[in-house]
mmCIF file of C-alpha atoms in Angstrom:
data_model
loop_
_atom_site.group_PDB
_atom_site.id
_atom_site.type_symbol
_atom_site.label_atom_id
_atom_site.label_comp_id
_atom_site.label_asym_id
_atom_site.label_seq_id
_atom_site.Cartn_x
_atom_site.Cartn_y
_atom_site.Cartn_z
ATOM 1 C CA MET A 400 0.000 0.000 0.000
ATOM 2 C CA TYR A 401 1.320 3.412 -0.969
ATOM 3 C CA GLN A 402 1.515 6.190 1.541
ATOM 4 C CA TYR A 403 0.817 9.748 0.438
ATOM 5 C CA LYS A 404 4.411 10.829 1.119
ATOM 6 C CA ASP A 405 5.750 8.037 -1.127
ATOM 7 C CA ILE A 406 3.997 9.228 -4.297
ATOM 8 C CA LYS A 407 6.651 10.691 -6.601
ATOM 9 C CA GLN A 408 5.007 10.477 -10.032
ATOM 10 C CA VAL A 409 1.622 11.514 -11.390
ATOM 11 C CA HIS A 410 0.047 10.709 -14.746
ATOM 12 C CA LEU A 411 -2.553 13.434 -15.181
ATOM 13 C CA GLU A 412 -5.335 12.583 -17.621
ATOM 14 C CA VAL A 413 -6.396 16.182 -18.148
ATOM 15 C CA THR A 414 -9.076 15.650 -20.826
ATOM 16 C CA GLU A 415 -11.054 13.243 -22.965
ATOM 17 C CA LYS A 416 -11.164 15.786 -25.796
ATOM 18 C CA CYS A 417 -9.154 15.129 -28.944
ATOM 19 C CA ASN A 418 -8.863 16.779 -32.338
ATOM 20 C CA ALA A 419 -8.028 13.482 -34.070
ATOM 21 C CA ALA A 420 -10.178 10.508 -35.014
ATOM 22 C CA CYS A 421 -7.656 7.678 -35.093
ATOM 23 C CA PRO A 422 -9.340 4.496 -36.366
ATOM 24 C CA MET A 423 -8.283 2.219 -33.503
ATOM 25 C CA CYS A 424 -8.729 4.712 -30.665
ATOM 26 C CA PRO A 425 -11.380 3.786 -28.063
ATOM 27 C CA ARG A 426 -12.709 7.366 -28.057
ATOM 28 C CA ASN A 427 -14.428 6.789 -31.384
ATOM 29 C CA ILE A 428 -15.966 3.942 -33.321
ATOM 30 C CA GLN A 429 -13.373 2.840 -35.883
ATOM 31 C CA GLY A 430 -12.254 6.359 -36.699
ATOM 32 C CA GLY A 431 -15.760 7.612 -37.213
ATOM 33 C CA LYS A 432 -18.618 8.416 -34.880
ATOM 34 C CA GLU A 433 -17.597 9.408 -31.371
ATOM 35 C CA ASN A 434 -17.967 6.726 -28.705
ATOM 36 C CA PRO A 435 -21.181 7.621 -26.806
ATOM 37 C CA LEU A 436 -19.459 6.793 -23.508
ATOM 38 C CA ILE A 437 -17.002 9.666 -23.988
ATOM 39 C CA ILE A 438 -18.326 12.855 -22.410
ATOM 40 C CA ASN A 439 -15.352 15.088 -23.343
ATOM 41 C CA ALA A 440 -14.613 15.848 -19.703
ATOM 42 C CA GLU A 441 -11.618 17.958 -18.786
ATOM 43 C CA LEU A 442 -9.906 19.189 -15.651
ATOM 44 C CA SER A 443 -9.526 22.911 -15.123
ATOM 45 C CA LEU A 444 -6.734 24.703 -13.303
ATOM 46 C CA ALA A 445 -9.160 25.160 -10.383
ATOM 47 C CA ASP A 446 -9.760 21.388 -10.313
ATOM 48 C CA CYS A 447 -6.025 20.710 -10.260
ATOM 49 C CA LYS A 448 -5.486 23.189 -7.437
ATOM 50 C CA LYS A 449 -8.087 21.278 -5.380
ATOM 51 C CA ILE A 450 -6.548 17.877 -6.207
ATOM 52 C CA PHE A 451 -2.837 18.794 -5.990
ATOM 53 C CA ASP A 452 -1.820 21.154 -3.215
ATOM 54 C CA PRO A 453 1.618 22.844 -3.276
ATOM 55 C CA ALA A 454 3.042 20.544 -0.573
ATOM 56 C CA PHE A 455 2.193 17.485 -2.675
ATOM 57 C CA ILE A 456 3.608 19.030 -5.856
ATOM 58 C CA LYS A 457 6.886 19.739 -4.035
ATOM 59 C CA GLN A 458 7.419 16.018 -3.348
ATOM 60 C CA LEU A 459 6.999 14.949 -7.006
ATOM 61 C CA ASP A 460 9.792 13.898 -9.346
ATOM 62 C CA LEU A 461 7.539 13.653 -12.416
ATOM 63 C CA MET A 462 4.166 14.832 -13.693
ATOM 64 C CA TYR A 463 3.153 13.883 -17.200
ATOM 65 C CA MET A 464 0.113 14.144 -19.423
ATOM 66 C CA CYS A 465 -0.406 11.289 -21.863
ATOM 67 C CA GLY A 466 -4.001 10.928 -22.883
ATOM 68 C CA ASN A 467 -5.679 7.563 -22.943
ATOM 69 C CA TYR A 468 -8.821 9.096 -24.403
ATOM 70 C CA GLY A 469 -7.837 12.655 -25.200
ATOM 71 C CA ASP A 470 -4.912 14.847 -26.156
ATOM 72 C CA PRO A 471 -3.673 17.253 -23.465
ATOM 73 C CA ILE A 472 -3.429 20.125 -25.953
ATOM 74 C CA MET A 473 -7.219 20.127 -26.239
ATOM 75 C CA ALA A 474 -7.881 21.029 -22.590
ATOM 76 C CA LYS A 475 -8.241 24.782 -22.149
ATOM 77 C CA ASP A 476 -6.035 24.983 -19.038
ATOM 78 C CA THR A 477 -3.176 22.608 -19.931
ATOM 79 C CA LEU A 478 -0.528 25.328 -20.108
ATOM 80 C CA LYS A 479 -1.784 26.933 -16.886
ATOM 81 C CA ILE A 480 -1.647 23.535 -15.165
ATOM 82 C CA PHE A 481 1.950 22.979 -16.268
ATOM 83 C CA LYS A 482 2.813 26.474 -14.972
ATOM 84 C CA TYR A 483 1.111 25.685 -11.649
ATOM 85 C CA PHE A 484 3.180 22.526 -11.179
ATOM 86 C CA ARG A 485 6.361 24.322 -12.216
ATOM 87 C CA GLU A 486 5.656 27.220 -9.823
ATOM 88 C CA TYR A 487 5.821 24.880 -6.825
ATOM 89 C CA ASN A 488 8.511 22.512 -8.066
ATOM 90 C CA SER A 489 11.321 23.830 -10.253
ATOM 91 C CA LYS A 490 13.185 20.503 -10.161
ATOM 92 C CA MET A 491 10.489 18.043 -11.193
ATOM 93 C CA ASN A 492 10.330 16.550 -14.673
ATOM 94 C CA LEU A 493 7.328 17.676 -16.733
ATOM 95 C CA ARG A 494 6.281 15.723 -19.842
ATOM 96 C CA MET A 495 3.492 15.627 -22.359
ATOM 97 C CA HIS A 496 2.491 13.296 -25.208
ATOM 98 C CA THR A 497 0.538 14.855 -28.075
ATOM 99 C CA ASN A 498 -0.371 14.668 -31.761
ATOM 100 C CA ALA A 499 0.682 18.353 -32.064
ATOM 101 C CA GLY A 500 -2.301 19.275 -34.201
ATOM 102 C CA ALA A 501 -3.597 22.284 -32.275
ATOM 103 C CA ARG A 502 -2.653 25.494 -30.453
ATOM 104 C CA THR A 503 -0.811 28.595 -31.550
ATOM 105 C CA LYS A 504 2.904 29.129 -32.074
ATOM 106 C CA LYS A 505 2.997 31.288 -28.928
ATOM 107 C CA TRP A 506 1.300 28.567 -26.860
ATOM 108 C CA TRP A 507 4.000 26.076 -27.839
ATOM 109 C CA GLU A 508 6.743 28.611 -27.117
ATOM 110 C CA ASP A 509 5.251 29.278 -23.673
ATOM 111 C CA LEU A 510 5.057 25.532 -23.003
ATOM 112 C CA ALA A 511 8.744 25.140 -23.921
ATOM 113 C CA LYS A 512 9.690 27.919 -21.496
ATOM 114 C CA THR A 513 7.517 26.440 -18.735
ATOM 115 C CA ILE A 514 8.862 22.897 -19.056
ATOM 116 C CA GLY A 515 12.415 24.128 -19.643
ATOM 117 C CA LYS A 516 15.249 21.608 -19.642
ATOM 118 C CA LYS A 517 13.591 19.485 -16.959
ATOM 119 C CA GLY A 518 11.147 17.633 -19.151
ATOM 120 C CA ARG A 519 10.083 17.056 -22.720
ATOM 121 C CA VAL A 520 7.233 16.719 -25.161
ATOM 122 C CA VAL A 521 6.738 13.503 -27.112
ATOM 123 C CA PHE A 522 5.162 14.223 -30.483
ATOM 124 C CA GLY A 523 3.119 11.308 -31.864
ATOM 125 C CA VAL A 524 3.452 11.938 -35.592
ATOM 126 C CA ASP A 525 2.930 8.910 -37.814
ATOM 127 C CA GLY A 526 4.169 9.927 -41.212
ATOM 128 C CA LEU A 527 4.851 13.045 -43.198
ATOM 129 C CA GLU A 528 2.604 15.586 -44.886
ATOM 130 C CA ASP A 529 1.061 13.036 -47.250
ATOM 131 C CA THR A 530 0.599 10.188 -44.734
ATOM 132 C CA ASN A 531 0.274 11.421 -41.132
ATOM 133 C CA HIS A 532 -3.439 12.180 -41.567
ATOM 134 C CA LEU A 533 -4.202 8.640 -42.774
ATOM 135 C CA TYR A 534 -4.087 7.398 -39.187
ATOM 136 C CA ARG A 535 -4.171 10.686 -37.243
ATOM 137 C CA GLN A 536 -7.382 11.657 -39.017
ATOM 138 C CA ASN A 537 -8.353 15.353 -38.837
ATOM 139 C CA VAL A 538 -4.817 16.368 -37.825
ATOM 140 C CA LYS A 539 -3.422 18.969 -40.224
ATOM 141 C CA TRP A 540 0.261 18.708 -41.151
ATOM 142 C CA ASN A 541 0.863 22.468 -41.319
ATOM 143 C CA ILE A 542 -0.249 22.803 -37.677
ATOM 144 C CA VAL A 543 1.836 19.789 -36.597
ATOM 145 C CA GLU A 544 4.955 21.157 -38.263
ATOM 146 C CA ARG A 545 4.387 24.645 -36.852
ATOM 147 C CA SER A 546 3.898 23.200 -33.347
ATOM 148 C CA MET A 547 7.066 21.117 -33.481
ATOM 149 C CA LYS A 548 9.159 23.995 -34.812
ATOM 150 C CA ALA A 549 7.775 26.457 -32.238
ATOM 151 C CA TYR A 550 8.375 24.139 -29.276
ATOM 152 C CA ILE A 551 11.912 23.153 -30.278
ATOM 153 C CA GLY A 552 12.732 26.659 -31.500
ATOM 154 C CA ALA A 553 11.889 28.031 -28.049
ATOM 155 C CA GLY A 554 14.378 25.631 -26.449
ATOM 156 C CA GLY A 555 12.062 22.703 -25.723
ATOM 157 C CA ILE A 556 13.388 19.148 -25.658
ATOM 158 C CA ALA A 557 11.319 16.801 -27.806
ATOM 159 C CA ARG A 558 11.119 13.225 -29.069
ATOM 160 C CA TRP A 559 9.260 12.104 -32.198
ATOM 161 C CA ASP A 560 7.346 8.813 -31.789
ATOM 162 C CA TYR A 561 6.342 7.306 -35.122
ATOM 163 C CA LEU A 562 3.836 4.440 -35.286
ATOM 164 C CA VAL A 563 4.758 2.285 -38.272
ATOM 165 C CA PHE A 564 1.926 1.161 -40.531
ATOM 166 C CA LYS A 565 1.972 -0.260 -44.054
ATOM 167 C CA HIS A 566 0.991 3.145 -45.468
ATOM 168 C CA ASN A 567 3.920 4.990 -43.835
ATOM 169 C CA GLU A 568 6.698 2.406 -43.420
ATOM 170 C CA HIS A 569 8.472 3.719 -46.524
ATOM 171 C CA GLN A 570 8.912 7.126 -44.834
ATOM 172 C CA VAL A 571 10.556 6.125 -41.555
ATOM 173 C CA GLU A 572 14.065 7.131 -42.602
ATOM 174 C CA GLU A 573 12.875 10.358 -44.210
ATOM 175 C CA ALA A 574 10.955 11.271 -41.033
ATOM 176 C CA LYS A 575 14.005 10.465 -38.920
ATOM 177 C CA LYS A 576 16.124 12.812 -41.053
ATOM 178 C CA LEU A 577 13.469 15.519 -40.719
ATOM 179 C CA SER A 578 13.443 15.041 -36.940
ATOM 180 C CA GLN A 579 17.204 15.616 -36.855
ATOM 181 C CA LYS A 580 16.884 18.691 -39.071
ATOM 182 C CA LEU A 581 14.186 20.135 -36.781
ATOM 183 C CA GLY A 582 16.307 19.545 -33.683
ATOM 184 C CA PHE A 583 14.509 16.656 -32.010
ATOM 185 C CA ALA A 584 16.485 15.000 -29.202
ATOM 186 C CA GLY A 585 15.259 11.583 -30.312
ATOM 187 C CA PHE A 586 13.236 9.641 -32.864
ATOM 188 C CA GLN A 587 11.506 6.348 -32.121
ATOM 189 C CA ALA A 588 9.818 4.194 -34.751
ATOM 190 C CA LYS A 589 7.322 1.961 -32.969
ATOM 191 C CA LYS A 590 5.509 -1.157 -34.071
ATOM 192 C CA THR A 591 1.851 -1.164 -33.131
ATOM 193 C CA SER A 592 -0.679 -3.901 -32.483
ATOM 194 C CA ARG A 593 -3.329 -1.695 -34.021
ATOM 195 C CA PHE A 594 -4.477 -3.351 -37.255
ATOM 196 C CA TYR A 595 -1.897 -6.137 -36.602
#
């Protein structure tokens, strides 16, 4: 049994909202109609202040947002929540996983400054301009590219995670080269059990 004082890591599921409609995601029915069980809930900054008091935040080594049903960039207070955690713990590691298909250039620059060198963003981008949208449906390449460039350009540390499918396997090396050109700290091609 864990004791409160022993908790050092938090995975914060900040929202069920997502801008994508990935075919094998449980938030929709085979990339189409939204799953009726999803209510698009999200946590606000006020909610997080009630759940995580400053004393608790100070004991953490890691807080990360990696949506099971949603993408953290779709919650209205995500940046404010990261700033709240950073305000009370300058040493903790902050991380986020995202498809990168939303928010402004300034938002990404502010996120990079908030996370700083103690953390990173993992960009789930599964192809290039002509293929990423085949799985990450509704995600626009121009927004993805702008987001990646803004975050890294503002000093953010990032990794590119690339799910390999038949439709994008021919682009793995090209995407890896692009990741290096953009300044990513790492690139990871990943096999997926989706569609076997």
